[in-house]
GROMACS .gro file of C-alpha atoms in nm:
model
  256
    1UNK     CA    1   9.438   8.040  11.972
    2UNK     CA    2   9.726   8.270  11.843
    3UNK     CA    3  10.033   8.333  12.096
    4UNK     CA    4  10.068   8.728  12.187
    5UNK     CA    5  10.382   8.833  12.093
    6UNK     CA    6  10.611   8.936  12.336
    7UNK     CA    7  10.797   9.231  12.333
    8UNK     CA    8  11.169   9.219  12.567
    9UNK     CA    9  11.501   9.364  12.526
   10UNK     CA   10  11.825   9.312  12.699
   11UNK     CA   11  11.899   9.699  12.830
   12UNK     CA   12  11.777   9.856  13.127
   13UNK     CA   13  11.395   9.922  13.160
   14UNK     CA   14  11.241  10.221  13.240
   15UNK     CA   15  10.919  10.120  13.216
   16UNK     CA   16  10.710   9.760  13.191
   17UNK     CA   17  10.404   9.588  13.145
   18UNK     CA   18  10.362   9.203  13.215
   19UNK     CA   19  10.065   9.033  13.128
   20UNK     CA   20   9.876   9.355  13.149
   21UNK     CA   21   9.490   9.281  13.053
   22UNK     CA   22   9.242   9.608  13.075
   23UNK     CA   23   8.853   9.464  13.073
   24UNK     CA   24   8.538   9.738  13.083
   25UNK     CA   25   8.202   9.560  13.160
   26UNK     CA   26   8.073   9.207  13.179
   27UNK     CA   27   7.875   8.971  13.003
   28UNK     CA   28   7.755   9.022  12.658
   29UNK     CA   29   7.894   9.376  12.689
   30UNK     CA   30   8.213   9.309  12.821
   31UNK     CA   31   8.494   9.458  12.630
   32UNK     CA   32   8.869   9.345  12.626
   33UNK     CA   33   9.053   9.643  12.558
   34UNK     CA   34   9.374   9.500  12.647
   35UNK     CA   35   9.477   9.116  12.636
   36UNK     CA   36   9.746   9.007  12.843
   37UNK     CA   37  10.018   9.247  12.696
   38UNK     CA   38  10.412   9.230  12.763
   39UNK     CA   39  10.660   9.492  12.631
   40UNK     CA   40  10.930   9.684  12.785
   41UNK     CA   41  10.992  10.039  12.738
   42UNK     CA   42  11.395  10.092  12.721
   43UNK     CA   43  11.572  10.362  12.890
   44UNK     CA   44  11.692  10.605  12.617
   45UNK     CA   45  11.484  10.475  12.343
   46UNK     CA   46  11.235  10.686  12.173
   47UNK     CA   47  10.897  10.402  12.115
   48UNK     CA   48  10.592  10.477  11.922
   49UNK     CA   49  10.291  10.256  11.967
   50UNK     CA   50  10.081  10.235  11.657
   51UNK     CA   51   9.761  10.002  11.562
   52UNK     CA   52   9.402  10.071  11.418
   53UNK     CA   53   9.154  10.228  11.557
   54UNK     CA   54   9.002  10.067  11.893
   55UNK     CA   55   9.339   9.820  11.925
   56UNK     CA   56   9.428   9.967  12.312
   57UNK     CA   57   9.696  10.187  12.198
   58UNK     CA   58   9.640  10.463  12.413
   59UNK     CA   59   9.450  10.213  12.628
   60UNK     CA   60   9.809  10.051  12.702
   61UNK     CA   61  10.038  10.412  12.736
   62UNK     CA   62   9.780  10.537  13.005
   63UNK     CA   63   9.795  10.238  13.175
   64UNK     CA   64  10.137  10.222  13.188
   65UNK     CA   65  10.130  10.601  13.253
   66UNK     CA   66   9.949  10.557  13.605
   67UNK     CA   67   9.691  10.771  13.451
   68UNK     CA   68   9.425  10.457  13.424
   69UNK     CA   69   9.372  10.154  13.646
   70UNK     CA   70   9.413   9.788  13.473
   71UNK     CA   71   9.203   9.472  13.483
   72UNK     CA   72   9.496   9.242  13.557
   73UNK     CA   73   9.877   9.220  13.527
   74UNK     CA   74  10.173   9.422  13.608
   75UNK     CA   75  10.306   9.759  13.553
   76UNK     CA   76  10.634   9.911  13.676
   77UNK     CA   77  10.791  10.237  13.638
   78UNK     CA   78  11.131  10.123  13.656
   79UNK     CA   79  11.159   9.943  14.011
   80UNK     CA   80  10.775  10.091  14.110
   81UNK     CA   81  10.481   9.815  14.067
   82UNK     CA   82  10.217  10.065  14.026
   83UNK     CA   83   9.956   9.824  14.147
   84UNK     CA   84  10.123   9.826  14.496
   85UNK     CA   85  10.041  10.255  14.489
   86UNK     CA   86   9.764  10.389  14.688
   87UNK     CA   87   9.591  10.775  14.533
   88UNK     CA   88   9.839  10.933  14.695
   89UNK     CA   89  10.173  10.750  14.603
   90UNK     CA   90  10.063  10.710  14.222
   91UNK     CA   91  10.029  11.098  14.203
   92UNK     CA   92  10.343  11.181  14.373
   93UNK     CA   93  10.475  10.894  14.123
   94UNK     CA   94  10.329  11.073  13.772
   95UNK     CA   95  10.458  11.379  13.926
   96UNK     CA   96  10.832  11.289  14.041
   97UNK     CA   97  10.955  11.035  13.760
   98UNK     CA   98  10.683  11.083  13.447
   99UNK     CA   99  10.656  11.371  13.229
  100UNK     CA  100  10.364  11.417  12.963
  101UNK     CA  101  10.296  11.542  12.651
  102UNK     CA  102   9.915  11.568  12.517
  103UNK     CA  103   9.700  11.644  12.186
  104UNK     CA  104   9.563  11.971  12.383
  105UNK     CA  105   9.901  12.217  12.480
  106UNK     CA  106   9.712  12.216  12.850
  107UNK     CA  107   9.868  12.564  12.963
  108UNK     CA  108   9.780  12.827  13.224
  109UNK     CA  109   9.668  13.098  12.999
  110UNK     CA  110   9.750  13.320  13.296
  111UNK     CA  111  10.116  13.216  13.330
  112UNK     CA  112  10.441  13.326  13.072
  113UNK     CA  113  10.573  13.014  12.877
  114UNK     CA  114  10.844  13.009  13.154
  115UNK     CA  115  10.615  12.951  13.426
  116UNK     CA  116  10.445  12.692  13.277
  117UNK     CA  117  10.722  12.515  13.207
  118UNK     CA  118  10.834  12.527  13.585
  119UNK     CA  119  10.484  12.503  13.711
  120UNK     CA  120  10.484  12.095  13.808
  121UNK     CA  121  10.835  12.146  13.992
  122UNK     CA  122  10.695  12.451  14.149
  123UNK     CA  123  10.372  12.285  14.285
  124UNK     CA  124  10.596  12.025  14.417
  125UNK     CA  125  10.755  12.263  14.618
  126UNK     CA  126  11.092  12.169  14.388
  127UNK     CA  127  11.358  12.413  14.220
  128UNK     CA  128  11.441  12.315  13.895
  129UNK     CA  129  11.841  12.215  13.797
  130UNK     CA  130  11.904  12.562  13.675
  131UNK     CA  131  12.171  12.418  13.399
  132UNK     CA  132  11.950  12.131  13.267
  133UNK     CA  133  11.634  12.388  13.256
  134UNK     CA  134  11.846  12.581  13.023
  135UNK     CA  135  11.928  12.308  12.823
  136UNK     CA  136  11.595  12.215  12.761
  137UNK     CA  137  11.478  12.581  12.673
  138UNK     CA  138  11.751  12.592  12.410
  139UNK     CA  139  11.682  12.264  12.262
  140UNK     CA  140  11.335  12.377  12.187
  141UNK     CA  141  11.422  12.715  12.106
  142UNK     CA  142  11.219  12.893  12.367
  143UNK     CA  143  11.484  13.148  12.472
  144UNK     CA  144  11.310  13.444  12.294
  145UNK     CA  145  10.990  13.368  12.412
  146UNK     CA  146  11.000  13.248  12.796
  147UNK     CA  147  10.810  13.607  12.864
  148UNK     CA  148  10.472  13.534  12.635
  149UNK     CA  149  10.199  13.409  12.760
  150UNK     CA  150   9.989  13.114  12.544
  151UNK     CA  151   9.790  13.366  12.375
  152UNK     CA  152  10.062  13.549  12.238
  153UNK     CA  153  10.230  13.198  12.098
  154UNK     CA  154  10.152  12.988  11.764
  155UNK     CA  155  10.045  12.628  11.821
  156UNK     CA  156  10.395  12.486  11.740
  157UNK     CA  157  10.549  12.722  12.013
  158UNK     CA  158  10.302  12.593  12.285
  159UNK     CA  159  10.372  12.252  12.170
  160UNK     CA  160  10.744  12.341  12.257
  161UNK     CA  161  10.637  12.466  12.588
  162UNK     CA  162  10.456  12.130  12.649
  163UNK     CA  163  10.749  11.955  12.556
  164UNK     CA  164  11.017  12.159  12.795
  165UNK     CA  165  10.738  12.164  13.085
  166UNK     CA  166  10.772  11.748  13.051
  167UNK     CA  167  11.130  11.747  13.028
  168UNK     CA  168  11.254  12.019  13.276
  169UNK     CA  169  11.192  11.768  13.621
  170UNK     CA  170  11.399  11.495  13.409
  171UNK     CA  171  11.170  11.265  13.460
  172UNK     CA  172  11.208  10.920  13.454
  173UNK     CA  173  10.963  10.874  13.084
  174UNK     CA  174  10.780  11.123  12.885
  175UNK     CA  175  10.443  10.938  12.759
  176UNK     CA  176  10.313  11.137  12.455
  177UNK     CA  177   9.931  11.047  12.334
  178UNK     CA  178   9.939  11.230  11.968
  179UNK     CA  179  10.141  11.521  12.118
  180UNK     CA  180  10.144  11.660  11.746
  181UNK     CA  181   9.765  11.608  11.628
  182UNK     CA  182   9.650  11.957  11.671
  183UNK     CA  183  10.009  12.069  11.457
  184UNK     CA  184  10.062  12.136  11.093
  185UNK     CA  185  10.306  11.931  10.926
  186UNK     CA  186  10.646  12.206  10.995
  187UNK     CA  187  10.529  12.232  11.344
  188UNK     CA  188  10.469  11.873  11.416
  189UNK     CA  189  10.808  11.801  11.258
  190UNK     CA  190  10.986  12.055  11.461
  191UNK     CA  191  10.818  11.888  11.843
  192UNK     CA  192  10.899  11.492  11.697
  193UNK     CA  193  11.228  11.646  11.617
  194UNK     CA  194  11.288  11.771  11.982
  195UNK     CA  195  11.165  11.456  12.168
  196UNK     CA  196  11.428  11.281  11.960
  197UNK     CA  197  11.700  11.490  12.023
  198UNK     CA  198  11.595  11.450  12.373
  199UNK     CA  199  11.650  11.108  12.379
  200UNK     CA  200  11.984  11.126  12.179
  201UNK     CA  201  12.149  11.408  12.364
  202UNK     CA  202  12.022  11.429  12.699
  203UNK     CA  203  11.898  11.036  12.783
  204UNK     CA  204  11.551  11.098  12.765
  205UNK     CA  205  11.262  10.787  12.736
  206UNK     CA  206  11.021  10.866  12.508
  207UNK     CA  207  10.667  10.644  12.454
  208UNK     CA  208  10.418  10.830  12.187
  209UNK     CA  209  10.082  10.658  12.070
  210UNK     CA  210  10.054  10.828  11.712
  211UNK     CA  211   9.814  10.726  11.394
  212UNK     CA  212  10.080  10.896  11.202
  213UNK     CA  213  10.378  10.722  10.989
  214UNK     CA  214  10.564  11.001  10.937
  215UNK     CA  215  10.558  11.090  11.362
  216UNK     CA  216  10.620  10.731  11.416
  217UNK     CA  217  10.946  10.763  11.198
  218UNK     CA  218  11.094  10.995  11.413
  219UNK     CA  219  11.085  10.681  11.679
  220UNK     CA  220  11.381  10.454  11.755
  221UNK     CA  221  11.099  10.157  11.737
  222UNK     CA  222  10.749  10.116  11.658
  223UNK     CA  223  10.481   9.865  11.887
  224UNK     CA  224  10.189   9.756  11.652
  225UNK     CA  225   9.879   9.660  11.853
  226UNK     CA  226   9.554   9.488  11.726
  227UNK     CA  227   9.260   9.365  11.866
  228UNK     CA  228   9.438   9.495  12.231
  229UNK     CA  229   9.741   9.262  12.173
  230UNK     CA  230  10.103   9.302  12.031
  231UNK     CA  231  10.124   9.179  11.701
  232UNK     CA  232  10.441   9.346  11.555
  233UNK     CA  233  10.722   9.569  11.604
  234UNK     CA  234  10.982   9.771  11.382
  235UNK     CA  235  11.290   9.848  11.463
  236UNK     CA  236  11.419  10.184  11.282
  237UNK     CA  237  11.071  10.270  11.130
  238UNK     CA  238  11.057  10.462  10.804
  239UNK     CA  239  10.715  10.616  10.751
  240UNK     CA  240  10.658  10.385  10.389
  241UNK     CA  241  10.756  10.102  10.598
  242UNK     CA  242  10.494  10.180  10.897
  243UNK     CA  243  10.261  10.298  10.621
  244UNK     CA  244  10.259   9.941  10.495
  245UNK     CA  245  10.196   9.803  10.784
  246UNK     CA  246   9.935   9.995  10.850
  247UNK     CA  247   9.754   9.924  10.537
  248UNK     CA  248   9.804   9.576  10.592
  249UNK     CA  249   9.577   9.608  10.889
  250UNK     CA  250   9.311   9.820  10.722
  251UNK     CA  251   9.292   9.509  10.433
  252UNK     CA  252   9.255   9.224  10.716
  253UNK     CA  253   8.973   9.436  10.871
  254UNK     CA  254   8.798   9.483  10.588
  255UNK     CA  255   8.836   9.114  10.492
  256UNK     CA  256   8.754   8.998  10.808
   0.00000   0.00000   0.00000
C-alpha cells in the first residue's frame, strides 16, 4: 500500500483539508472518489488542481468549497471546520468569506454587468467597499461596460464580470472549477491573467481545477490528483512541464 502524499506549507492557511475521504455507494458499487486527502491552500497563493479524468479534482475543490458534503475528514475555511456548520451557517459561510468562479458565466440576464457584480453583497443586505469595488472593475477592465447587460457582452467580458462579482466581497478564497472552458484562447488568457494579478496585487487566494496546462501555468502551484489521492505537486508550473506530467498519467493508464 502506497503512502498519500501530503501536501503542507509553513504560511498562513486559508483553506484545509485533513484526511478528507468522499465515498458514493456501498458494496460492489461503492466508489472512492476521494481517499484520505491532506493539502493546504495558502493565503495569497494562486493553486491549480490538475489530474485525469475521474481522479476527484473537482470532487476535492467542492468539498472544500462547502458546496458538497464529505465521507470523512476535515475541512476548514481558515479557522471554520465546515463539518461543525448546520444549512444555514455553511450558506452564510460560501456567502461571507468564498467567492466563485464557474465554466457557465451564471448571470442575471435581467441585471447590467454592475449589478451582477454587486448582486451577492446586495442579497446580503451588504454595501460593497466603494474603493476596493473600483479596484476590481479596473483590474478587469469593466469600466466601459458596467451599463450592458449579458446579452450585449462577448463571453470573455462575462467571464470578467464573473470574476469581479467573486472578488468585490473580498472574500476569504475564490474556488474556480474550469472558469475558462467555455473561452477562446485570448479570452481565457485575459480571466487567468486577472485572477493572478488578483493574487499579486490585491492578496487574493485563488484554487482552480483546470484540464488545461497552459491555465494551470498561470498558477503559483499545481496539485496533481489520481485515483482520488495526491500524488504530485509543482511549484512554478510551466505548461510543457504540467503537460508532461500529464502525459505521464495518460501512459500509466493505458499500461495499467
Amino acid at each position: 500500500m502506497t503512502t498519500t502524499p501530503t501536501v503542507h506549507r509553513t504560511t498562513t492557511v486559508a483553506a484545509r483539508a485533513t484526511e478528507l475521504s468522499k465515498v458514493y455507494g456501498e458494496g460492489e458499487t461503492q466508489v472512492v472518489a476521494l481517499d484520505r486527502v491532506t493539502v493546504d491552500f495558502p493565503q495569497g497563493e494562486f493553486t491549480a488542481i490538475m489530474g485525469p479524468s475521474g481522479s476527484g479534482k473537482s470532487t476535492l475543490m467542492h468539498c472544500v468549497a462547502g458546496l458538497d458534503s464529505f465521507s470523512s475528514g476535515s475541512v476548514r475555511i481558515g479557522e471554520t471546520e465546515l463539518s461543525t456548520l448546520k444549512d444555514k451557517q455553511l450558506t452564510q459561510l460560501r456567502r461571507d468569506k468564498i467567492g466563485f468562479i464557474f465554466q457557465a458565466f451564471n448571470l442575471l440576464p435581467t441585471l447590467t454587468a454592475l449589478e451582477n457584480i454587486t448582486l451577492p453583497m446586495d442579497i446580503a443586505g451588504r454595501k460593497p467597499d466603494a474603493a476596493w469595488l473600483q479596484k476590481v472593475i479596473d483590474m478587469v477592465g469593466l469600466s466601459e461596460r458596467l451599463k450592458h447587460r449579458p446579452t450585449e457582452l462577448s463571453g470573455g467580458q462575462q467571464q470578467r464580470v464573473a470574476v469581479a462579482r467573486a472578488l468585490a466581497s473580498q472574500p476569504e478564497i475564490i474556488f474556480g472549477d474550469e472558469p475558462t472552458g467555455n473561452l477562446d484562447s485570448r479570452s481565457g488568457a485575459e480571466v487567468l491573467g486577472f485572477l493572478r494579478n488578483s493574487v499579486r496585487e490585491l492578496g487574493q487566494t485563488v484554487v482552480m481545477v483546470t484540464h488545461d496546462p497552459v491555465a494551470a501555468s498561470y498558477a503559483d502551484r499545481v496539485i496533481f490528483l489520481a485515483d482520488g489521492a495526491v500524488v504530485d505537486q509543482m511549484i512554478q508550473p510551466t505548461a510543457d512541464r504540467v503537460l508532461d506530467r500529464m502525459k505521464a498519467f495518460d501512459a500509466k493508464g493505458r499500461t495499467s
